[in-house]
DNA sequence: TAGATTGTTAATCGATTAACAATC
DNA sequence: TAGATTGTTAATCGATTAACAATC
């Protein structure tokens, strides 16, 4: 059974599907058709059905899709049926904001520690420990850590990412405005500035 | 002179071009070829030249592209040759992090105020004022505001966005995990969770 | 001039949309 | 059963890549 690669166009839409299905479930909707889904998302019913067929299809003819089942499937596909331990590396403003944000726990993402060069500058909730960055490797050796959230300034981001990789972490959620490329390490970029620049682009070019 | 629409595939690459060109300029590189650009960005030289030709072409045969000129052009295209006044609406952790972040000023984005239901909870630098959300409309009437940064919790995001639109602001940078759709208002979404979920997807599906 | 590299046209590839037989 | 709606195949559309004449 050869698992064929799913195109990134499809993958990038999956979180939006999950968000919609979760909302429908909260509203108590029992089932939806591809037509209703596409209306709500501003796409086409064809695309919805094509997207789902990548995963074998979730529906029943004449009925549509069971919302609970959709939620469950989408969570599983995205790996959200598991839990993840994270560390935050870089305790500046963004790092602190993420550490302070109450809401990852409910999604199954647990922040186990924050690392920073200057621990005394870092203000986070009392249940989260703050350690010097040099202790990261030891910490990761003793604690199973799945994801490092990289929040350092741009100029030290790459060397810090190397330390993260060296400590054995295989996934980086990158908030630094710096391209990170390390063999064997998955990187997902946030690039806040780029998002803001797309907004200003559109502001120039609207009619 | 009919200005033809540039595809969003191209537009989404523009901030990454700017980032690269800025870095090359800082390194003192005088000129680059489409081949070098594509190597550095992991794309193809063809794509680079096609992308640039959307804007009329920036280069000279046999020489390549002048880095300073590229930077300048890309900034202009993205609207970064102008400055923008912003307000932050919602003074929770993310709103505070953005207000505290030193770095928007240098890009020409000025944070003029933070609005929140409960101003006494909001800790931001002393030069930024914090006002109750109900005062936003008055404030915007008296101050030219280009962009509202929406940082409220999900459940009040839509009504807050309506207040923002009602105050006359035409662009929202949306950090709330909630779809915002208002006629005549540009919205650029950040959706941090979706980015994290793409990471966990890839963690499931790597080889 | 000779070499390098552009901007653009043509060819290919992939993603989206349309259509419809299968079936709940 | 009749109506609705799926999953999938075929058609279209758009984006990426290749090729090359133009030219610095």
PDB file of C-alpha atoms in Angstrom, chain B residues 50-168:
ATOM      1  CA  UNK B  50       8.796  35.482 -14.408  1.00  0.00           C
ATOM      2  CA  UNK B  51       7.991  37.026 -11.039  1.00  0.00           C
ATOM      3  CA  UNK B  52      10.000  40.153 -11.769  1.00  0.00           C
ATOM      4  CA  UNK B  53       8.552  40.513 -15.230  1.00  0.00           C
ATOM      5  CA  UNK B  54       5.171  41.079 -13.569  1.00  0.00           C
ATOM      6  CA  UNK B  55       6.576  44.431 -12.498  1.00  0.00           C
ATOM      7  CA  UNK B  56       8.305  45.196 -15.774  1.00  0.00           C
ATOM      8  CA  UNK B  57      11.642  43.565 -15.085  1.00  0.00           C
ATOM      9  CA  UNK B  58      14.405  44.923 -12.885  1.00  0.00           C
ATOM     10  CA  UNK B  59      17.582  43.692 -14.580  1.00  0.00           C
ATOM     11  CA  UNK B  60      20.177  44.171 -17.275  1.00  0.00           C
ATOM     12  CA  UNK B  61      21.225  41.409 -19.675  1.00  0.00           C
ATOM     13  CA  UNK B  62      24.656  40.040 -19.003  1.00  0.00           C
ATOM     14  CA  UNK B  63      24.825  41.727 -15.596  1.00  0.00           C
ATOM     15  CA  UNK B  64      21.874  40.601 -13.500  1.00  0.00           C
ATOM     16  CA  UNK B  65      20.081  42.706 -10.923  1.00  0.00           C
ATOM     17  CA  UNK B  66      21.391  45.613  -8.875  1.00  0.00           C
ATOM     18  CA  UNK B  67      20.765  44.683  -5.232  1.00  0.00           C
ATOM     19  CA  UNK B  68      20.118  48.220  -3.990  1.00  0.00           C
ATOM     20  CA  UNK B  69      17.624  48.742  -6.796  1.00  0.00           C
ATOM     21  CA  UNK B  70      15.902  45.435  -6.042  1.00  0.00           C
ATOM     22  CA  UNK B  71      15.520  46.405  -2.375  1.00  0.00           C
ATOM     23  CA  UNK B  72      14.133  49.776  -3.251  1.00  0.00           C
ATOM     24  CA  UNK B  73      11.712  48.376  -5.837  1.00  0.00           C
ATOM     25  CA  UNK B  74      10.488  45.614  -3.562  1.00  0.00           C
ATOM     26  CA  UNK B  75       9.919  48.042  -0.693  1.00  0.00           C
ATOM     27  CA  UNK B  76       7.945  50.286  -2.980  1.00  0.00           C
ATOM     28  CA  UNK B  77       5.858  47.415  -4.346  1.00  0.00           C
ATOM     29  CA  UNK B  78       5.019  46.271  -0.821  1.00  0.00           C
ATOM     30  CA  UNK B  79       4.172  49.820   0.235  1.00  0.00           C
ATOM     31  CA  UNK B  80       7.087  50.029   2.656  1.00  0.00           C
ATOM     32  CA  UNK B  81       8.230  53.373   1.304  1.00  0.00           C
ATOM     33  CA  UNK B  82       5.363  54.820   3.341  1.00  0.00           C
ATOM     34  CA  UNK B  83       4.698  54.884   7.083  1.00  0.00           C
ATOM     35  CA  UNK B  84       1.663  53.505   8.863  1.00  0.00           C
ATOM     36  CA  UNK B  85      -0.079  54.376  12.106  1.00  0.00           C
ATOM     37  CA  UNK B  86      -1.459  51.404  13.977  1.00  0.00           C
ATOM     38  CA  UNK B  87      -3.572  50.753  17.026  1.00  0.00           C
ATOM     39  CA  UNK B  88      -3.629  47.503  18.934  1.00  0.00           C
ATOM     40  CA  UNK B  89      -7.115  46.384  19.867  1.00  0.00           C
ATOM     41  CA  UNK B  90      -7.087  43.857  22.692  1.00  0.00           C
ATOM     42  CA  UNK B  91      -4.370  44.203  25.309  1.00  0.00           C
ATOM     43  CA  UNK B  92      -3.923  40.568  26.267  1.00  0.00           C
ATOM     44  CA  UNK B  93      -0.650  38.720  26.017  1.00  0.00           C
ATOM     45  CA  UNK B  94      -0.293  38.935  22.265  1.00  0.00           C
ATOM     46  CA  UNK B  95      -1.347  42.568  22.144  1.00  0.00           C
ATOM     47  CA  UNK B  96       1.149  43.411  24.886  1.00  0.00           C
ATOM     48  CA  UNK B  97       3.910  41.496  23.141  1.00  0.00           C
ATOM     49  CA  UNK B  98       3.338  43.425  19.928  1.00  0.00           C
ATOM     50  CA  UNK B  99       3.174  46.738  21.814  1.00  0.00           C
ATOM     51  CA  UNK B 100       6.400  45.928  23.597  1.00  0.00           C
ATOM     52  CA  UNK B 101       8.226  44.751  20.533  1.00  0.00           C
ATOM     53  CA  UNK B 102      10.852  47.303  19.558  1.00  0.00           C
ATOM     54  CA  UNK B 103      11.252  47.097  15.849  1.00  0.00           C
ATOM     55  CA  UNK B 104       8.112  48.250  14.111  1.00  0.00           C
ATOM     56  CA  UNK B 105       9.220  51.877  14.351  1.00  0.00           C
ATOM     57  CA  UNK B 106      12.278  51.139  12.242  1.00  0.00           C
ATOM     58  CA  UNK B 107      10.019  49.611   9.589  1.00  0.00           C
ATOM     59  CA  UNK B 108       7.754  52.649   9.580  1.00  0.00           C
ATOM     60  CA  UNK B 109       4.900  51.166  11.594  1.00  0.00           C
ATOM     61  CA  UNK B 110       3.979  53.353  14.563  1.00  0.00           C
ATOM     62  CA  UNK B 111       1.842  52.060  17.398  1.00  0.00           C
ATOM     63  CA  UNK B 112      -0.322  54.969  18.486  1.00  0.00           C
ATOM     64  CA  UNK B 113      -2.422  53.363  21.212  1.00  0.00           C
ATOM     65  CA  UNK B 114      -3.725  50.159  22.736  1.00  0.00           C
ATOM     66  CA  UNK B 115      -7.422  49.616  23.388  1.00  0.00           C
ATOM     67  CA  UNK B 116      -8.866  47.171  25.873  1.00  0.00           C
ATOM     68  CA  UNK B 117     -12.010  46.652  27.937  1.00  0.00           C
ATOM     69  CA  UNK B 118      -9.930  46.651  31.105  1.00  0.00           C
ATOM     70  CA  UNK B 119      -7.128  49.149  30.721  1.00  0.00           C
ATOM     71  CA  UNK B 120      -5.647  48.448  34.152  1.00  0.00           C
ATOM     72  CA  UNK B 121      -4.617  44.938  33.073  1.00  0.00           C
ATOM     73  CA  UNK B 122      -2.529  46.159  30.180  1.00  0.00           C
ATOM     74  CA  UNK B 123       1.235  46.593  30.619  1.00  0.00           C
ATOM     75  CA  UNK B 124       2.915  48.394  27.747  1.00  0.00           C
ATOM     76  CA  UNK B 125       5.793  50.873  27.410  1.00  0.00           C
ATOM     77  CA  UNK B 126       5.033  54.263  28.983  1.00  0.00           C
ATOM     78  CA  UNK B 127       5.036  56.109  25.671  1.00  0.00           C
ATOM     79  CA  UNK B 128       2.038  54.094  24.442  1.00  0.00           C
ATOM     80  CA  UNK B 129      -1.364  55.109  25.810  1.00  0.00           C
ATOM     81  CA  UNK B 130      -4.006  52.569  26.774  1.00  0.00           C
ATOM     82  CA  UNK B 131      -7.662  53.498  26.407  1.00  0.00           C
ATOM     83  CA  UNK B 132     -10.990  51.753  26.935  1.00  0.00           C
ATOM     84  CA  UNK B 133     -12.276  50.159  23.752  1.00  0.00           C
ATOM     85  CA  UNK B 134     -15.341  52.406  23.756  1.00  0.00           C
ATOM     86  CA  UNK B 135     -13.059  55.429  23.151  1.00  0.00           C
ATOM     87  CA  UNK B 136     -11.643  53.944  19.945  1.00  0.00           C
ATOM     88  CA  UNK B 137     -14.030  55.687  17.547  1.00  0.00           C
ATOM     89  CA  UNK B 138     -13.242  59.123  19.005  1.00  0.00           C
ATOM     90  CA  UNK B 139      -9.534  58.409  18.950  1.00  0.00           C
ATOM     91  CA  UNK B 140      -9.595  57.326  15.327  1.00  0.00           C
ATOM     92  CA  UNK B 141     -11.603  60.417  14.400  1.00  0.00           C
ATOM     93  CA  UNK B 142      -8.849  62.601  15.850  1.00  0.00           C
ATOM     94  CA  UNK B 143      -5.830  60.549  14.730  1.00  0.00           C
ATOM     95  CA  UNK B 144      -5.083  59.128  11.298  1.00  0.00           C
ATOM     96  CA  UNK B 145      -4.946  55.378  11.845  1.00  0.00           C
ATOM     97  CA  UNK B 146      -4.157  53.050   8.947  1.00  0.00           C
ATOM     98  CA  UNK B 147      -4.129  49.614  10.521  1.00  0.00           C
ATOM     99  CA  UNK B 148      -5.827  47.981  13.501  1.00  0.00           C
ATOM    100  CA  UNK B 149      -4.084  44.980  15.023  1.00  0.00           C
ATOM    101  CA  UNK B 150      -6.852  42.727  16.298  1.00  0.00           C
ATOM    102  CA  UNK B 151      -5.727  40.772  19.376  1.00  0.00           C
ATOM    103  CA  UNK B 152      -8.913  40.078  21.306  1.00  0.00           C
ATOM    104  CA  UNK B 153     -10.125  36.650  22.340  1.00  0.00           C
ATOM    105  CA  UNK B 154     -11.946  34.738  19.640  1.00  0.00           C
ATOM    106  CA  UNK B 155     -15.422  35.199  21.072  1.00  0.00           C
ATOM    107  CA  UNK B 156     -15.382  38.998  20.849  1.00  0.00           C
ATOM    108  CA  UNK B 157     -13.202  39.268  17.751  1.00  0.00           C
ATOM    109  CA  UNK B 158     -16.008  39.711  15.236  1.00  0.00           C
ATOM    110  CA  UNK B 159     -17.899  42.401  17.131  1.00  0.00           C
ATOM    111  CA  UNK B 160     -14.629  44.191  17.841  1.00  0.00           C
ATOM    112  CA  UNK B 161     -13.752  44.052  14.149  1.00  0.00           C
ATOM    113  CA  UNK B 162     -17.098  45.677  13.401  1.00  0.00           C
ATOM    114  CA  UNK B 163     -16.277  48.474  15.849  1.00  0.00           C
ATOM    115  CA  UNK B 164     -12.939  48.910  14.093  1.00  0.00           C
ATOM    116  CA  UNK B 165     -14.646  49.146  10.717  1.00  0.00           C
ATOM    117  CA  UNK B 166     -17.232  51.498  12.173  1.00  0.00           C
ATOM    118  CA  UNK B 167     -14.443  53.767  13.399  1.00  0.00           C
ATOM    119  CA  UNK B 168     -13.317  54.048   9.791  1.00  0.00           C
TER     120      UNK B 168
END
